[in-house]
Amino acid sequence: MGFLTGKRALIFGVASNRSIAWGIAKAMHREGAELAFTYMGERLHERVEKLAGECDSDIVIPCDVENDEQIEAVFDHLDDFWDRLDIIVHCVAFAPKEMLEGDYLDNISREGFNTAHEISSYSLAAIAKAGRHMMQESKDAAIITMSYLGAVRAFPGYNVMGLAKASLEANVRYLAHSLGPEGIRVNAISAGPIKTLSAKGISGFNRILEHVEQSAPLHRNVTIDEVGNTAAFLCSSLASGITGEIIYVDGGYHTAGLMGTEDKSLSQKPG
Ligand code: NAD
Ligand code: IMJ
């Protein structure tokens, strides 16, 4: 019997079979959870319906997280199928493309800042607020979101998304305190770089992947399945004592300082 047997999970952020949300969906399905999905924009409707089918789910609901009515409508719709909700998976982020290249200060604008923060951080609170009544019916409910090391370190090109992820991580801590008394846990996974649609077109992404291979303790990049397994654990009763936490699934990259550099006198990498 899987460790999520009997749990009901709502997943935001599947855009393709490379999405981190899809890695999470597969792991949760394997562990026995019942799934529902949201998708952003009609263009993705059919694809998400097909992927949902692979997890034996036929609950597929449209949701642009910029829109409060659409968020409310998701839970109104879900109410027709389920009497409670145990898990919310938030795998959503967006900043205008032109903010994710070049110099941070040259390219930041008030509008770009607001968009990045609204979609990538505020949406977590908006979804928690709208879904709270359904999660209150659960015995051990959990919310999980996705962060990146750019929240706490400056990375070339990550720019305004770094600020939005810093806000998202603080959001996790404050939500954990708001919802803890109701038995609802809130955590984030800070994942290493993975080639998803959100990484497509990011200049130098292959070099970033190579750099992680060189310097992370595991000397490789992580997969959506590894992130999925950690998410499944964090949303299960196995993690009943964990909330407000940021768990790194990055092959240990964030622990490195000057490791795997070209200059062998500065590196201990074997070979
Ligand atoms: P992805 O492109 O597959 O997923 C991003 C999702 O965000 C898509 O499903 C997209 O439809 C959704 N989205 C964007 N704007 C939206 C809106 N207004 N309303 C609703 N949905 C919206 O890419 P991914 O890499 O799987 O990203 C998932 C999460 O993982 C993001 O929060 C991202 O920041 C985070 N993350 C990614 C990496 C990486 O290297 N790929 C690393 C660490 C964290
Ligand atoms: C994104 C941009 C710059 C550097 C980056 C990334 N690094 C990594 C990412 C080093 C790992 C991927 N990431 C962690 C994200 O959170 C990506 C978010 C994102 C991506 C896009 C691309 C398309 C677009 N807007 C986006 N908004 C957010 O138009």
XYZ file of C-alpha atoms and ligand atoms in Angstrom:
344
model
C 0.000 0.000 0.000
C 1.390 3.420 -0.980
C 2.129 6.016 1.697
C -0.416 8.460 0.192
C -3.284 5.971 -0.021
C -6.605 7.731 0.631
C -5.139 11.245 0.109
C -6.603 13.723 -2.388
C -4.212 16.130 -4.093
C -4.800 19.207 -6.278
C -1.856 20.017 -8.566
C -1.168 23.446 -10.122
C 1.543 23.809 -12.792
C 1.614 20.844 -15.171
C 2.517 22.229 -18.608
C 4.291 19.200 -20.107
C 5.720 15.803 -19.236
C 8.923 17.638 -18.281
C 7.202 19.845 -15.670
C 8.276 19.455 -12.049
C 4.529 19.287 -11.248
C 4.334 16.189 -13.473
C 7.209 14.532 -11.548
C 5.243 15.230 -8.362
C 1.974 13.953 -9.871
C 3.611 10.670 -10.916
C 5.136 10.108 -7.459
C 1.866 10.938 -5.661
C -0.127 8.681 -8.002
C 2.348 5.836 -7.475
C 1.923 6.230 -3.695
C -1.842 5.885 -3.978
C -3.126 9.505 -3.979
C -6.189 10.569 -5.992
C -5.319 13.576 -8.191
C -6.926 16.675 -9.704
C -5.142 19.144 -11.989
C -5.378 22.778 -13.028
C -3.967 24.209 -16.241
C -3.216 27.715 -17.491
C -4.642 28.682 -20.896
C -6.749 26.661 -23.352
C -3.606 25.766 -25.334
C -2.633 23.365 -22.524
C -6.114 21.893 -21.897
C -5.841 18.775 -24.057
C -2.257 18.008 -23.038
C -3.027 18.239 -19.300
C -6.196 16.145 -19.777
C -4.083 13.434 -21.411
C -1.453 13.520 -18.642
C -4.202 13.488 -15.979
C -5.592 10.348 -17.635
C -2.228 8.630 -17.146
C -2.772 9.179 -13.387
C -6.379 7.906 -13.592
C -7.675 11.467 -13.042
C -10.485 13.137 -14.957
C -10.624 16.306 -12.846
C -8.936 18.995 -14.969
C -9.816 22.619 -14.206
C -8.690 25.896 -15.852
C -6.916 28.425 -13.597
C -4.925 31.577 -14.220
C -3.590 32.385 -10.734
C -3.613 36.116 -11.561
C -7.403 35.923 -11.345
C -9.140 35.509 -7.933
C -12.438 34.411 -9.509
C -10.698 31.588 -11.358
C -8.999 30.465 -8.132
C -12.384 30.460 -6.327
C -13.947 28.579 -9.241
C -11.326 25.811 -8.925
C -12.474 25.002 -5.384
C -16.190 25.411 -6.275
C -15.624 22.832 -9.011
C -13.581 20.531 -6.762
C -16.334 20.726 -4.086
C -18.622 18.892 -6.548
C -16.246 15.888 -6.603
C -14.496 15.816 -3.224
C -15.687 16.551 0.339
C -12.160 17.418 1.497
C -8.682 18.142 0.162
C -5.462 16.781 1.715
C -2.714 18.160 -0.546
C -2.101 21.275 -2.643
C 0.883 21.301 -5.001
C 1.890 24.814 -6.189
C 4.357 24.689 -9.121
C 3.721 28.054 -10.709
C 6.095 30.896 -11.530
C 6.290 33.661 -14.109
C 8.204 36.854 -14.788
C 8.233 38.769 -18.090
C 10.989 37.246 -20.232
C 12.888 40.501 -20.683
C 13.482 40.665 -16.897
C 15.261 37.269 -16.963
C 18.310 38.368 -18.903
C 21.066 40.922 -18.603
C 21.571 43.233 -15.659
C 18.959 43.164 -12.852
C 18.765 46.914 -12.338
C 18.824 47.786 -16.062
C 15.820 45.526 -16.719
C 13.630 45.753 -13.587
C 10.344 47.686 -13.843
C 7.454 48.244 -11.416
C 5.129 46.250 -13.668
C 7.579 43.339 -14.082
C 8.228 43.267 -10.334
C 4.482 43.185 -9.604
C 3.757 40.450 -12.162
C 6.599 38.229 -10.913
C 5.558 38.597 -7.278
C 1.837 38.205 -7.940
C 2.110 35.011 -10.009
C 5.110 33.430 -8.266
C 4.457 34.291 -4.595
C 1.066 35.889 -3.858
C -0.687 33.050 -5.711
C 0.406 30.606 -2.988
C -1.451 32.611 -0.332
C -4.419 33.178 -2.647
C -4.752 29.429 -3.278
C -4.289 28.586 0.430
C -7.009 31.129 1.327
C -9.476 29.762 -1.215
C -8.720 26.100 -0.426
C -8.590 26.449 3.369
C -12.168 25.299 4.026
C -11.634 22.068 2.083
C -8.293 21.365 3.778
C -9.820 21.928 7.231
C -11.808 18.735 6.635
C -8.534 16.770 6.317
C -6.759 15.021 9.215
C -3.211 15.830 8.053
C -3.169 18.318 5.178
C -0.110 19.721 3.437
C 0.819 22.399 0.925
C 4.023 22.285 -1.105
C 5.596 24.884 -3.388
C 8.768 25.111 -5.514
C 11.659 27.482 -4.877
C 15.173 27.991 -6.204
C 18.535 28.919 -4.641
C 18.213 32.297 -6.415
C 15.969 33.232 -3.455
C 18.988 33.473 -1.172
C 21.922 33.993 -3.580
C 22.320 36.271 -6.617
C 22.458 34.342 -9.925
C 23.114 35.915 -13.341
C 19.795 36.451 -15.152
C 17.518 35.155 -12.380
C 16.998 38.784 -11.391
C 13.434 39.660 -10.301
C 12.561 35.946 -9.939
C 15.106 35.819 -7.093
C 13.129 38.474 -5.227
C 9.875 36.648 -5.938
C 11.316 33.347 -4.630
C 12.593 35.100 -1.480
C 9.015 36.312 -0.974
C 7.682 32.815 -1.678
C 9.964 31.297 0.990
C 8.809 33.888 3.553
C 5.247 33.152 2.442
C 5.840 29.466 3.339
C 6.924 30.413 6.878
C 3.989 32.784 7.492
C 1.457 30.350 5.996
C 2.901 27.582 8.189
C 2.072 29.734 11.234
C -1.421 30.708 9.975
C -2.403 27.146 9.083
C -0.447 25.131 11.665
C -3.196 25.386 14.298
C -5.569 23.795 11.757
C -3.167 20.882 11.201
C -2.157 22.102 7.745
C 1.599 21.970 7.010
C 3.328 24.223 4.454
C 6.770 23.540 2.973
C 8.897 24.332 -0.085
C 11.373 22.320 -2.108
C 14.310 24.301 -3.448
C 15.210 22.316 -6.574
C 18.395 22.359 -8.601
C 18.176 23.422 -12.267
C 16.055 21.129 -14.480
C 15.336 21.485 -18.222
C 11.610 22.248 -18.245
C 9.598 24.690 -20.398
C 10.455 27.391 -17.824
C 14.158 26.806 -18.491
C 13.749 26.835 -22.284
C 15.339 29.843 -23.910
C 17.199 30.849 -20.729
C 20.609 31.779 -22.104
C 23.492 29.701 -20.709
C 21.197 27.073 -19.103
C 23.363 24.182 -20.340
C 26.403 25.814 -18.746
C 24.504 26.116 -15.480
C 23.720 22.369 -15.608
C 27.413 21.599 -16.288
C 28.525 23.828 -13.429
C 26.247 21.943 -11.003
C 27.639 18.614 -12.264
C 31.132 19.857 -11.473
C 30.509 21.358 -8.045
C 27.599 19.497 -6.369
C 28.586 16.668 -3.987
C 26.620 14.168 -6.140
C 28.333 15.479 -9.352
C 25.083 15.362 -11.326
C 21.829 17.223 -11.781
C 18.520 16.205 -10.209
C 15.382 14.911 -11.966
C 11.680 15.722 -11.731
C 11.231 12.217 -10.255
C 13.619 13.000 -7.380
C 11.743 16.238 -6.681
C 8.480 14.274 -6.976
C 9.556 11.713 -4.399
C 10.523 14.433 -1.903
C 7.227 16.259 -2.479
C 5.272 13.026 -1.946
C 7.152 12.438 1.328
C 6.631 16.034 2.554
C 2.887 15.803 1.862
C 2.544 12.432 3.592
C 2.073 11.612 7.266
C 5.730 10.452 7.256
C 6.566 14.197 7.402
C 3.937 15.047 10.055
C 6.491 17.011 12.118
C 7.796 19.192 9.272
C 6.353 22.621 8.449
C 7.638 26.050 7.401
C 10.705 24.324 5.940
C 12.700 24.796 2.719
C 14.159 21.401 1.681
C 16.937 21.417 -0.933
C 16.726 18.771 -3.673
C 19.793 19.873 -5.601
C 22.393 17.103 -5.255
C 23.837 19.138 -2.393
C 24.872 22.047 -4.660
C 23.900 24.742 -2.120
C 26.451 23.366 0.361
C 29.392 23.935 -2.007
C 31.959 26.716 -1.800
C 34.645 26.879 -4.489
C 34.267 23.149 -5.274
C 34.871 21.612 -8.708
C 36.502 24.732 -10.118
C 38.863 24.560 -13.103
C 41.809 25.420 -10.844
C 42.747 22.000 -9.412
C 44.617 23.644 -6.535
C 41.203 24.910 -5.392
C 39.335 21.638 -5.992
C 39.246 18.201 -4.389
C 37.218 16.503 -7.169
C 38.724 13.071 -7.918
C 40.125 12.478 -11.426
P 7.015 24.551 -16.190
O 7.101 25.580 -17.269
O 6.772 23.164 -16.589
O 5.933 24.980 -15.105
C 5.601 26.311 -14.815
C 4.097 26.369 -14.709
O 3.660 27.659 -14.300
C 3.391 26.047 -16.038
O 2.533 24.967 -15.875
C 2.625 27.315 -16.331
O 1.399 27.076 -17.027
C 2.397 27.845 -14.920
N 1.973 29.237 -14.882
C 2.665 30.351 -15.296
N 1.895 31.449 -15.131
C 0.721 31.023 -14.604
C -0.492 31.678 -14.227
N -0.663 33.006 -14.357
N -1.500 30.932 -13.704
C -1.369 29.582 -13.561
N -0.252 28.901 -13.922
C 0.768 29.625 -14.439
O 8.401 24.710 -15.391
P 8.923 24.077 -14.020
O 10.381 24.239 -14.082
O 8.307 22.771 -13.797
O 8.386 25.127 -12.942
C 7.619 24.764 -11.812
C 8.121 25.487 -10.573
O 9.436 24.988 -10.267
C 8.272 26.992 -10.709
O 7.856 27.595 -9.494
C 9.755 27.184 -10.893
O 10.176 28.460 -10.451
C 10.265 26.107 -9.983
N 11.658 25.706 -10.172
C 12.137 25.338 -11.391
C 13.462 24.953 -11.539
C 14.018 24.573 -12.885
O 15.236 24.621 -13.058
N 13.195 24.164 -13.846
C 14.308 24.923 -10.416
C 13.798 25.308 -9.165
C 12.462 25.686 -9.055
C 15.442 31.219 -15.018
C 15.989 32.411 -15.475
C 17.338 32.719 -15.314
C 18.175 31.838 -14.678
C 17.636 30.638 -14.226
C 16.258 30.319 -14.407
N 18.196 29.569 -13.582
C 17.269 28.611 -13.340
C 16.035 29.039 -13.850
C 19.616 29.512 -13.223
C 17.523 27.325 -12.637
C 14.716 28.278 -13.810
N 13.938 28.659 -12.591
C 14.472 28.232 -11.323
C 12.762 29.395 -12.613
O 12.223 29.647 -11.552
C 12.191 29.921 -13.867
C 11.151 30.797 -13.849
C 10.634 31.479 -15.017
C 10.972 31.162 -16.333
C 10.434 31.901 -17.380
C 10.801 31.652 -18.823
C 9.752 32.154 -19.781
C 9.112 33.454 -19.383
N 9.008 33.752 -18.064
C 9.547 32.961 -17.078
N 9.234 33.258 -15.790
C 9.747 32.526 -14.782
O 8.637 34.200 -20.249
